[in-house]
Short mmCIF file of C-alpha atoms and ligand atoms in Angstrom, two decimals:
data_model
loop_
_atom_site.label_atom_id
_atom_site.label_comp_id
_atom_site.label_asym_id
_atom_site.label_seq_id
_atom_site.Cartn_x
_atom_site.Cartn_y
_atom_site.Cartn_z
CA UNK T 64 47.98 110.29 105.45
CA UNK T 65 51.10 111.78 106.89
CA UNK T 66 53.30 108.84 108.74
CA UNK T 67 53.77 110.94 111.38
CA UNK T 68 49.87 110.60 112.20
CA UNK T 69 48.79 109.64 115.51
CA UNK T 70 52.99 109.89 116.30
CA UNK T 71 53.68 111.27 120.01
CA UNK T 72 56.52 113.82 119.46
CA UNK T 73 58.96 115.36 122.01
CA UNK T 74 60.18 119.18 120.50
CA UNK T 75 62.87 120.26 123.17
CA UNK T 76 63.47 123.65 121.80
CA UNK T 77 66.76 125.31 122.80
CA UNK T 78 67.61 129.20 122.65
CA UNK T 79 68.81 130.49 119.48
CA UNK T 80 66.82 132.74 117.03
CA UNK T 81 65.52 129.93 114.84
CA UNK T 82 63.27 129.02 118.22
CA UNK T 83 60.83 130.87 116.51
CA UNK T 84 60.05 128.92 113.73
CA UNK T 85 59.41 126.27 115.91
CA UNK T 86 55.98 127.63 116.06
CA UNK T 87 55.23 126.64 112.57
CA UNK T 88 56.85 123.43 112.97
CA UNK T 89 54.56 122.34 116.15
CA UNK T 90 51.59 123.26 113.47
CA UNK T 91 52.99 121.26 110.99
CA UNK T 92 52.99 118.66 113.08
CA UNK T 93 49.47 119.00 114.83
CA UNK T 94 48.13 119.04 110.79
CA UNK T 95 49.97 115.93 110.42
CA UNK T 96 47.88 114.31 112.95
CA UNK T 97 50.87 113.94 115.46
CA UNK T 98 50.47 114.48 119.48
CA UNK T 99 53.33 117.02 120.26
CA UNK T 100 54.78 117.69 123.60
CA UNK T 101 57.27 120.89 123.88
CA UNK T 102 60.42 120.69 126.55
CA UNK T 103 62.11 124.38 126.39
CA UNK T 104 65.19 125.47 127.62
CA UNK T 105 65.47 128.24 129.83
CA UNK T 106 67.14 130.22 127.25
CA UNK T 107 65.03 129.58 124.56
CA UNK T 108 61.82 131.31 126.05
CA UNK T 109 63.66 133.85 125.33
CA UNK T 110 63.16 133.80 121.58
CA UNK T 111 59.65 132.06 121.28
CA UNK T 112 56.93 132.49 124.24
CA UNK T 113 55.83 129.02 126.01
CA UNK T 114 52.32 130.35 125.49
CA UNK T 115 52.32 130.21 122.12
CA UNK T 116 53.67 126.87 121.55
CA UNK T 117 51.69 125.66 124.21
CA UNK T 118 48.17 126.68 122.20
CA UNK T 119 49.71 125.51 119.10
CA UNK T 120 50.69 121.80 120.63
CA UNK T 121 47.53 121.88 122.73
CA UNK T 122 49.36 121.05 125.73
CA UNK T 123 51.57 122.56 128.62
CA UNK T 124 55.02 123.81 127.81
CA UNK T 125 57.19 122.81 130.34
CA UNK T 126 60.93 123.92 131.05
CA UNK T 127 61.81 123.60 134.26
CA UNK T 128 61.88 120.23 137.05
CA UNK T 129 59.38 122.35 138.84
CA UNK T 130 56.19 123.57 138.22
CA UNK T 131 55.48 126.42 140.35
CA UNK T 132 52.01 126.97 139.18
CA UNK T 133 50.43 123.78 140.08
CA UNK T 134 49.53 122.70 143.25
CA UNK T 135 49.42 118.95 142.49
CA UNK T 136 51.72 118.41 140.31
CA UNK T 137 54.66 120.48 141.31
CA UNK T 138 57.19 118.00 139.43
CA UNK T 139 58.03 117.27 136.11
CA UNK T 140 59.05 114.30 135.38
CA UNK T 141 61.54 114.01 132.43
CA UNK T 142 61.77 109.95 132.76
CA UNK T 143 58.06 110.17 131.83
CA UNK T 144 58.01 112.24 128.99
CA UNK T 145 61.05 110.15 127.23
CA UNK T 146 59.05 107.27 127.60
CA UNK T 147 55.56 108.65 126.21
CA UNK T 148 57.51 109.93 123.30
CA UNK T 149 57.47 107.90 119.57
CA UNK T 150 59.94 110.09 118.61
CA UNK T 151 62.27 113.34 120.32
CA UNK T 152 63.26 116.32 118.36
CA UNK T 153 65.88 118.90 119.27
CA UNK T 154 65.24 121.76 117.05
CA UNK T 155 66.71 124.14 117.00
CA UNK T 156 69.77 122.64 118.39
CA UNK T 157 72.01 125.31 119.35
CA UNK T 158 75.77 124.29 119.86
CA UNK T 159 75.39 124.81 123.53
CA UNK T 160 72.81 122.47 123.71
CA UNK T 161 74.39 120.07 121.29
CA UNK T 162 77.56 119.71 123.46
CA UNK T 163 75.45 119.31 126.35
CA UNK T 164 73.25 115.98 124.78
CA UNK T 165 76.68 115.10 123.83
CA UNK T 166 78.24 115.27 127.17
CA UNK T 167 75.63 114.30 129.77
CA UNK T 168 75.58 117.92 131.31
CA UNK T 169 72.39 117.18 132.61
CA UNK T 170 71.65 120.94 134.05
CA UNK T 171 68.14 121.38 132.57
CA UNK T 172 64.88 119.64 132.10
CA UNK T 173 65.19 119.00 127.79
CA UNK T 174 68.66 117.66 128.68
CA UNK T 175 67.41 115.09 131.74
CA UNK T 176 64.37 114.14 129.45
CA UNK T 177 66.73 113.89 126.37
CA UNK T 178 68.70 111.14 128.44
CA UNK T 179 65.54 109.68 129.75
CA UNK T 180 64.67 109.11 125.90
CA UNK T 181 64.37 105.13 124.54
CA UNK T 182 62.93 106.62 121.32
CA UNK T 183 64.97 107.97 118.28
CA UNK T 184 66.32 111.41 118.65
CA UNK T 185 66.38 113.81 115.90
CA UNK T 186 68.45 117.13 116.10
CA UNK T 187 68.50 120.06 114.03
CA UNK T 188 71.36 122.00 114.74
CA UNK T 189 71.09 126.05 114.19
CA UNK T 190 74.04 128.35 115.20
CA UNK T 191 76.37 131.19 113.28
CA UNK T 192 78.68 129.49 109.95
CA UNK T 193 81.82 129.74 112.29
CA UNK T 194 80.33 127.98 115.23
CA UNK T 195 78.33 125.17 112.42
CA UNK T 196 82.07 124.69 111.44
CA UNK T 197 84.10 124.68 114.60
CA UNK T 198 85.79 121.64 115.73
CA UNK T 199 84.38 120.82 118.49
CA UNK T 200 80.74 121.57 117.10
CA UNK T 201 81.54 118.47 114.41
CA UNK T 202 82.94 116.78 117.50
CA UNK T 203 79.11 117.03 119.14
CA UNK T 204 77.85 115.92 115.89
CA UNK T 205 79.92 112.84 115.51
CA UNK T 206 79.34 112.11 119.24
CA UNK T 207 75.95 112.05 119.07
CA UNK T 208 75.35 110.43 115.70
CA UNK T 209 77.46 107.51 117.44
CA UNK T 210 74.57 107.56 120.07
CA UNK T 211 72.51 106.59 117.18
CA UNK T 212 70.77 110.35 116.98
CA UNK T 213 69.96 111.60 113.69
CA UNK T 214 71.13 114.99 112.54
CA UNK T 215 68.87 116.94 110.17
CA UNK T 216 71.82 119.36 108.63
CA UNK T 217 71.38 122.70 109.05
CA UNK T 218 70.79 124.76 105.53
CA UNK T 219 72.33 127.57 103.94
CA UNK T 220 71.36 131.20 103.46
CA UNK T 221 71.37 134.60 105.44
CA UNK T 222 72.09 133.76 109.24
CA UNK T 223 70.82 136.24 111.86
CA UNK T 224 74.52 137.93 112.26
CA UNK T 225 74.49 139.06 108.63
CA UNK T 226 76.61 136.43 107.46
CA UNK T 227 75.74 133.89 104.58
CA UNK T 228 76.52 130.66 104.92
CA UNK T 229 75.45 126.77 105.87
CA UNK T 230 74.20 126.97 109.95
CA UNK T 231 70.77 128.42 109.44
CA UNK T 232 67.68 125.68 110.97
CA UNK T 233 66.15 123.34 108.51
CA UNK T 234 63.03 124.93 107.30
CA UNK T 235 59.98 123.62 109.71
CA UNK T 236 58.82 122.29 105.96
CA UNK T 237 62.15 120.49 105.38
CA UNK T 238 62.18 118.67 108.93
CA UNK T 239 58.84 117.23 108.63
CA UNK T 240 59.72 115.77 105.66
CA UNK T 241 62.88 114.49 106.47
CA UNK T 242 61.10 112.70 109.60
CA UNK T 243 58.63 111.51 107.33
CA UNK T 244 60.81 110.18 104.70
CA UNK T 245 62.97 108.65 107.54
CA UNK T 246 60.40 106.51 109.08
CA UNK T 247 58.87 105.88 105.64
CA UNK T 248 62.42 104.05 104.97
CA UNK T 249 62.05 102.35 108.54
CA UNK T 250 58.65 100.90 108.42
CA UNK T 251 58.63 97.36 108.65
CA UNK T 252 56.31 96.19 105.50
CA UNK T 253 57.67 98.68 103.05
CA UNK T 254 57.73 97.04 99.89
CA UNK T 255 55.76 94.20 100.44
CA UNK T 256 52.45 94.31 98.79
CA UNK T 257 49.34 92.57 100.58
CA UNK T 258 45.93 91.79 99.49
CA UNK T 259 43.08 91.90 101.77
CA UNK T 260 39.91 90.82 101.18
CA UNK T 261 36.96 92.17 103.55
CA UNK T 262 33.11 92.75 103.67
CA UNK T 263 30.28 90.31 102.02
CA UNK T 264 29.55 89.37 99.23
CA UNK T 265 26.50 89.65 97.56
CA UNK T 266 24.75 86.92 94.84
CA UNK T 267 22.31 88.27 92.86
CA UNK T 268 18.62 86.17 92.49
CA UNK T 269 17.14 89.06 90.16
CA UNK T 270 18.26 92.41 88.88
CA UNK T 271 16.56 93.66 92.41
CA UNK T 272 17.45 90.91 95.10
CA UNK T 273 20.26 89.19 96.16
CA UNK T 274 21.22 86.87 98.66
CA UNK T 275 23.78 88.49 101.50
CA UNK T 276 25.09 88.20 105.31
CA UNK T 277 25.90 91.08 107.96
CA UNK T 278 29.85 91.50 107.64
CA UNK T 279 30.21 95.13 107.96
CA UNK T 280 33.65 94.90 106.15
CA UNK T 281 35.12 96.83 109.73
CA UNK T 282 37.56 93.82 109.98
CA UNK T 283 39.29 93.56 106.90
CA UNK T 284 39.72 97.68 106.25
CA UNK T 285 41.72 97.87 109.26
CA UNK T 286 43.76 95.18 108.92
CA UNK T 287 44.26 97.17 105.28
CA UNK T 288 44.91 100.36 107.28
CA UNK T 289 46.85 98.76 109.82
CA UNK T 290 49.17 97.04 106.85
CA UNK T 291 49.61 100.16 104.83
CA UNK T 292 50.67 101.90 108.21
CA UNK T 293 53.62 99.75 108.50
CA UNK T 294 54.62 100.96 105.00
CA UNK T 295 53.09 98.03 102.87
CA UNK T 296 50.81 98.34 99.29
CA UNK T 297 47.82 97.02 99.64
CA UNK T 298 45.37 95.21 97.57
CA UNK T 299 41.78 95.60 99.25
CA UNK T 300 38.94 93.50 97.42
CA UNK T 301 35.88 94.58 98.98
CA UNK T 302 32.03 93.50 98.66
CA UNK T 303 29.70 95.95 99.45
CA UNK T 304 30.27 98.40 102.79
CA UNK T 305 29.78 101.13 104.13
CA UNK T 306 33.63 101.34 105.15
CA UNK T 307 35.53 104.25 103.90
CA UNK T 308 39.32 104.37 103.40
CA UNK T 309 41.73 106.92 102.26
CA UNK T 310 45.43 106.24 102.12
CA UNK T 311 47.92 106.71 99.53
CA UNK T 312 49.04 102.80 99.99
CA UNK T 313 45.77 101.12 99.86
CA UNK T 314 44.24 100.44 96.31
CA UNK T 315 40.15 99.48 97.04
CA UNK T 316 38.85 97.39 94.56
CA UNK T 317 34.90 97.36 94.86
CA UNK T 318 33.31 94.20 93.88
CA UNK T 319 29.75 92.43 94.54
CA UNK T 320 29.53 88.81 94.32
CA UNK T 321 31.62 86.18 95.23
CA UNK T 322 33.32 85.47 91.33
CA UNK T 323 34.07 89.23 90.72
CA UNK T 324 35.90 88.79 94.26
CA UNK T 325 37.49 85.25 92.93
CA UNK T 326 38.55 87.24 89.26
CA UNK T 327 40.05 90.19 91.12
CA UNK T 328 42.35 88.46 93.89
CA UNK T 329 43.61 85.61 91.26
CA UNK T 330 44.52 88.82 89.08
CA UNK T 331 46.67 90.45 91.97
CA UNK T 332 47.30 87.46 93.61
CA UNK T 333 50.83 86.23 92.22
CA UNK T 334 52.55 89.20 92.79
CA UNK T 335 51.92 90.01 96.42
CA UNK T 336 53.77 88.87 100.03
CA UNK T 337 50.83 87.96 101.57
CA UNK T 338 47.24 87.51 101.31
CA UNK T 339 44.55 87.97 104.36
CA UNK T 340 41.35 86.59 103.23
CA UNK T 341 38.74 88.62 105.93
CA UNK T 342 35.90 88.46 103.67
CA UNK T 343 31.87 86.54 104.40
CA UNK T 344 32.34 85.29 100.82
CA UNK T 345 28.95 83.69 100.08
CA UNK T 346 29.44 79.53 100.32
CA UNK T 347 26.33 79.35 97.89
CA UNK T 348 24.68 81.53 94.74
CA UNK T 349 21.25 81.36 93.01
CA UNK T 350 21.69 79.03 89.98
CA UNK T 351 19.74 80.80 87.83
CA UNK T 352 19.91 84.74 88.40
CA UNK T 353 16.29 85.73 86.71
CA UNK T 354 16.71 88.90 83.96
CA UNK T 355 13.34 90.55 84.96
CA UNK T 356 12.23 91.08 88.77
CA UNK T 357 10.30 87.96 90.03
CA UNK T 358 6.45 88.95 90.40
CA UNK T 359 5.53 86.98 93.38
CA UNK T 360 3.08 84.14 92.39
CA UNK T 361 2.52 80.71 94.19
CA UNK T 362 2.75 80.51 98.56
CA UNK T 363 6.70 78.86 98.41
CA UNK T 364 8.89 79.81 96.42
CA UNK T 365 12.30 77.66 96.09
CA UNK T 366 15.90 78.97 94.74
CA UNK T 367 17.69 76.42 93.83
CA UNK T 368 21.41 77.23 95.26
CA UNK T 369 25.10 76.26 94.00
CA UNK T 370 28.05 76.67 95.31
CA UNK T 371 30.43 79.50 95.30
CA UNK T 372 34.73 79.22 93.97
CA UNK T 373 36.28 79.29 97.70
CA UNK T 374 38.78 81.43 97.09
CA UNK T 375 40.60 81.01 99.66
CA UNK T 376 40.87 77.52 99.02
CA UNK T 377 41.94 78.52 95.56
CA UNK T 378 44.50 80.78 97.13
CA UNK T 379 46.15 77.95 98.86
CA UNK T 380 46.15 75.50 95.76
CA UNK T 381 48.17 78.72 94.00
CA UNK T 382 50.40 79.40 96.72
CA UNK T 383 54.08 79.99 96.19
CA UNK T 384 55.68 82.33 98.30
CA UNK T 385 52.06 84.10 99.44
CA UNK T 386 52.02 84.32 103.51
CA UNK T 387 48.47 83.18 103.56
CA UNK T 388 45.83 84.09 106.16
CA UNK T 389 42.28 83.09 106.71
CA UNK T 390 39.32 83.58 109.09
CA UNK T 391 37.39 81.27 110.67
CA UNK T 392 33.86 81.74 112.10
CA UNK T 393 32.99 78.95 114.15
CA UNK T 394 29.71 77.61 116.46
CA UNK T 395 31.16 74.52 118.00
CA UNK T 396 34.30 72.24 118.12
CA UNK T 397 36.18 75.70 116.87
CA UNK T 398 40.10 74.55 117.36
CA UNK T 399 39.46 71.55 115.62
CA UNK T 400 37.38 72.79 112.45
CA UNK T 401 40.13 75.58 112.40
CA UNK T 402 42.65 73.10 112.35
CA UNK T 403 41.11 70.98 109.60
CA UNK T 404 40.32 74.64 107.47
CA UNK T 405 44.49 75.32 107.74
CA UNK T 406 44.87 72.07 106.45
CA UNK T 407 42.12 71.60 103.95
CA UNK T 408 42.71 75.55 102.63
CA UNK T 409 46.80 75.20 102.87
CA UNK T 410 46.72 78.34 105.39
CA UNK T 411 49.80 79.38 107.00
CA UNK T 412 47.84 80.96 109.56
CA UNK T 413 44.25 81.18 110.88
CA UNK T 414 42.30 83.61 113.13
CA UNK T 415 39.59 81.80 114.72
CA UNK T 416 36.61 84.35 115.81
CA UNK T 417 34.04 82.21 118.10
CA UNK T 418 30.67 83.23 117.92
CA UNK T 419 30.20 81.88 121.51
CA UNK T 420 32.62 84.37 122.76
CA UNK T 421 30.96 88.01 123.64
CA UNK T 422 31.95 91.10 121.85
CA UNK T 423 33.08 89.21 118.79
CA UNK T 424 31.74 88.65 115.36
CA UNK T 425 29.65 90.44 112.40
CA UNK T 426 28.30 94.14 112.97
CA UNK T 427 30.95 94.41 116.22
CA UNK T 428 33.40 97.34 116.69
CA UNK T 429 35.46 94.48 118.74
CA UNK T 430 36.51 91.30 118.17
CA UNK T 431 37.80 88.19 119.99
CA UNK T 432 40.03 85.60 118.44
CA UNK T 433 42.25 83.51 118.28
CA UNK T 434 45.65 82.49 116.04
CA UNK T 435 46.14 79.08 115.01
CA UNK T 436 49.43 78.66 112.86
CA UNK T 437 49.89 75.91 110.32
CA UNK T 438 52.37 73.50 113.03
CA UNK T 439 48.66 74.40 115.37
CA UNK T 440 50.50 76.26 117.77
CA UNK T 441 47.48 77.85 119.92
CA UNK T 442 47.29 81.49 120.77
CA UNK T 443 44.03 83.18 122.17
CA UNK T 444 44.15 86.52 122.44
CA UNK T 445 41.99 89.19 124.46
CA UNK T 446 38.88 90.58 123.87
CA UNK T 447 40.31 94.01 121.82
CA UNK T 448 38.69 96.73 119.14
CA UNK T 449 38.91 95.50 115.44
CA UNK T 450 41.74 98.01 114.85
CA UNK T 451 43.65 96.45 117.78
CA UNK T 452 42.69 92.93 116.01
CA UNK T 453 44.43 94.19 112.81
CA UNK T 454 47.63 94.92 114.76
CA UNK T 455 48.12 91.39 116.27
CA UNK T 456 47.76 90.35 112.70
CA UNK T 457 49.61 92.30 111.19
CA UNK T 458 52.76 91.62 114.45
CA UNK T 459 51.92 88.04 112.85
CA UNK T 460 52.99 89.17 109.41
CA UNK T 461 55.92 91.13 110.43
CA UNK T 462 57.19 88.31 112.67
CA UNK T 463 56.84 85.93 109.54
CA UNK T 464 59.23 88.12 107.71
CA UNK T 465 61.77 88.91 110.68
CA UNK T 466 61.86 86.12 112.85
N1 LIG J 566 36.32 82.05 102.11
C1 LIG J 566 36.61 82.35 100.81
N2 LIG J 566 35.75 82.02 99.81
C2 LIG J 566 34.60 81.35 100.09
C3 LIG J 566 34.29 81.04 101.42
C4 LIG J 566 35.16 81.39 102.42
O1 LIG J 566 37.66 82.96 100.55
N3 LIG J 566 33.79 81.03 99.08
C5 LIG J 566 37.27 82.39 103.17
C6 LIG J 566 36.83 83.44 104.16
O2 LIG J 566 37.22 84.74 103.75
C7 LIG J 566 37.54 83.01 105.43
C8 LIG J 566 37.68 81.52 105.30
O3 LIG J 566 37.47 81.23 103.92
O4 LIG J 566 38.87 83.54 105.48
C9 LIG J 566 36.77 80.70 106.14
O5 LIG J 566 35.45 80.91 105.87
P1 LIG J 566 34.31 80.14 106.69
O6 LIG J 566 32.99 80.67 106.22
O7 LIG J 566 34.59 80.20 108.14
O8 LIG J 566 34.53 78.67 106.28
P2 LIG J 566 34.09 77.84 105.08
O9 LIG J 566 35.32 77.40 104.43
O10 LIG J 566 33.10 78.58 104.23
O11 LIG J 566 33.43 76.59 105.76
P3 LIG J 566 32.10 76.46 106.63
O12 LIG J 566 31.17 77.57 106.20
O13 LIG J 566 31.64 75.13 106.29
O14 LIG J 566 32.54 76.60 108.04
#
């Protein structure tokens, strides 16, 4: 999955002939999964038609402070598309519009919104090999990289005067890599490698039965999606689900009962950051697991039970420089019994769910909890979707490292 997936992105297109390939850029985009929101100049609409980058992006293509055509919202307000945006582009840049951004000559709507922006700014500068070179083209450059903007350089080949030479737009291609690439390198967990455990656990009485619970594994796969989002490897130990993932960062590893799930975090264990443990893990197992399916005989029938390796527990014991999280699921006298877990389990952190809160628990899309850390500072947090769950955990973990 692309990075820039699920990114809201600002293309303020400016007039010079490589306008046009902005088209294939604002598909690019839309196949990476991105939101895209086009601001042209005036000029520029000369080269590429707002029509067709509106159908492309999905959306209106705005490029003036007014908007004629609508009777309710005749203005367009630039403040509010700089702060929507994840990220602004500038591509092509043209070295009008360059020493414009660079000046403040706020005479058009992708310049006002361009100042309005708190996100980064990319620009991609396109323009003749003379003008590329000319002083006081560098001089916009320099200006704006000192604004903290980030230039995607121009590339060389045939330029639309005939001439060869460096000026021509990064290819649409080229750009979407070099965003990616550049908020790869920015993410905040980037080489740190978690492991997750999620789902239940199953304990096998014969080849046939087994003894389970109702996790869904929902929580623990997007705190795993969530983590490898923010650029970190993850280790995801999973009992049985019906969960699907599919990201280049996140390694599943499918187990069943409660000692595969033991074997296969104390063999990643050692080398990761940080370990969430969001897993039901069985507490007990059938003693004896019968070979052949039981034929039912006598009115009771009694399995004699023993406990499970708490692997959390075990986690803890091991723990060196492993950021350690666990879950609690509590009925009654919840701070307390999550207190005495962080202690007992040598948890730097716990997230409490309380079954007597509504919306939260097993077979839920939403989840209510909240974060106990090991001096028992208190947090409760709002009643939120599991994936918005996964992000205050994961804010936990990142404010571990950083703060
Ligand atoms: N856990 C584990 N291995 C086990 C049991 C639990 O790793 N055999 C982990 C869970 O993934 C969770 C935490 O321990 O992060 C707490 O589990 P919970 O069931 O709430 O607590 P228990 O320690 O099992 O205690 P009790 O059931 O008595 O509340």
């Amino acid at each position: 999955m692309s990075v820039l997936s699920g990114k809201r992105i600002l293309l303020g297109v400016s007039g010079g002939i490589a306008a046009y390939k902005t088209a294939s850029l604002v598909r690019l985009f839309i196949k990476a999964g991105a939101h895209v929101q086009v601001i042209m100049t005036p000029a520029s609409k000369d080269f590429v038609t707002p029509l067709t980058l509106s159908t492309l992006s999905k959306n209106p293509v705005y490029s003036t402070f007014f908007n004629e055509d609508e009777e309710d919202e005749k203005w367009n307000n630039h403040v509010e598309f700089g702060l929507w945006a994840d990220l602004m582009l500038v591509a092509p840049a043209t070295a009008n519009t360059l020493s414009k951004m660079a000046n403040g000559t706020c005479d058009n709507l992708l310049i006002a919104t361009y100042l309005s922006a708190k996100c980064p700014v990319y620009f991609a500068p396109a323009m003749d090999l003379d003008m590329y070179k000319h002083p006081s083209t560098i001089a916009s450059f320099q200006a704006l990289e000192q604004f903290g903007n980030i230039m995607i350089p121009a590339e060389s080949g045939e330029l639309a005067s005939g001439l060869s030479g460096e000026g021509r737009m990064a290819e649409p291609e080229n750009i979407v890599a070099f965003l990616e690439a550049d908020l790869e390198s920015k993410l905040p967990l980037k080489e740190k490698k978690i492991l997750i455990t999620a789902g239940p656990t199953y304990e096998a009485i014969d080849p046939v039965r087994f003894i389970g619970n109702h996790s869904s594994g929902k929580m623990g796969f997007d705190i795993a999606k969530s983590a490898a989002n923010l650029g970190a490897s993850v280790i995801l130990v999973s009992g049985p689900t019906h969960c699907v993932v599919n990201h280049v960062l996140i390694q599943l590893v499918k187990v069943t009962s409660a000692q595969e799930m033991y074997d296969a975090c104390h063999q990643y264990y050692a080398d990761v950051d940080v370990a969430i443990a969001a897993a039901a893990v069985a507490d007990y197992r059938p003693k004896n697991v019968a070979n052949q399916k039981i034929k039912k005989a006598a009115d009771n029938f009694v399995i004699e039970l023993e406990k499970t390796k708490d692997i959390l527990s075990s986690l803890g014991e091991n723990k060196k420089q492993q950021f350690l999280i666990g879950f609690a699921l509590e009925t009654e006298n919840e701070i307390e019994n999550a207190k005495a877990k962080i202690q007992k389990k040598n948890l730097d952190l716990i997230v409490l769910n309380s079954l007597q809160d509504e919306g939260a628990g097993f077979q839920k899309t939403t989840n209510k909890v909240t974060f106990i850390d090991k001096d028992f500072k208190i947090e409760p947090m709002e009643l939120k979707s599991k994936e918005a769950v996964a992000d205050d955990i994961l804010n936990k973990v990142i404010a571990h490292f950083y703060e």
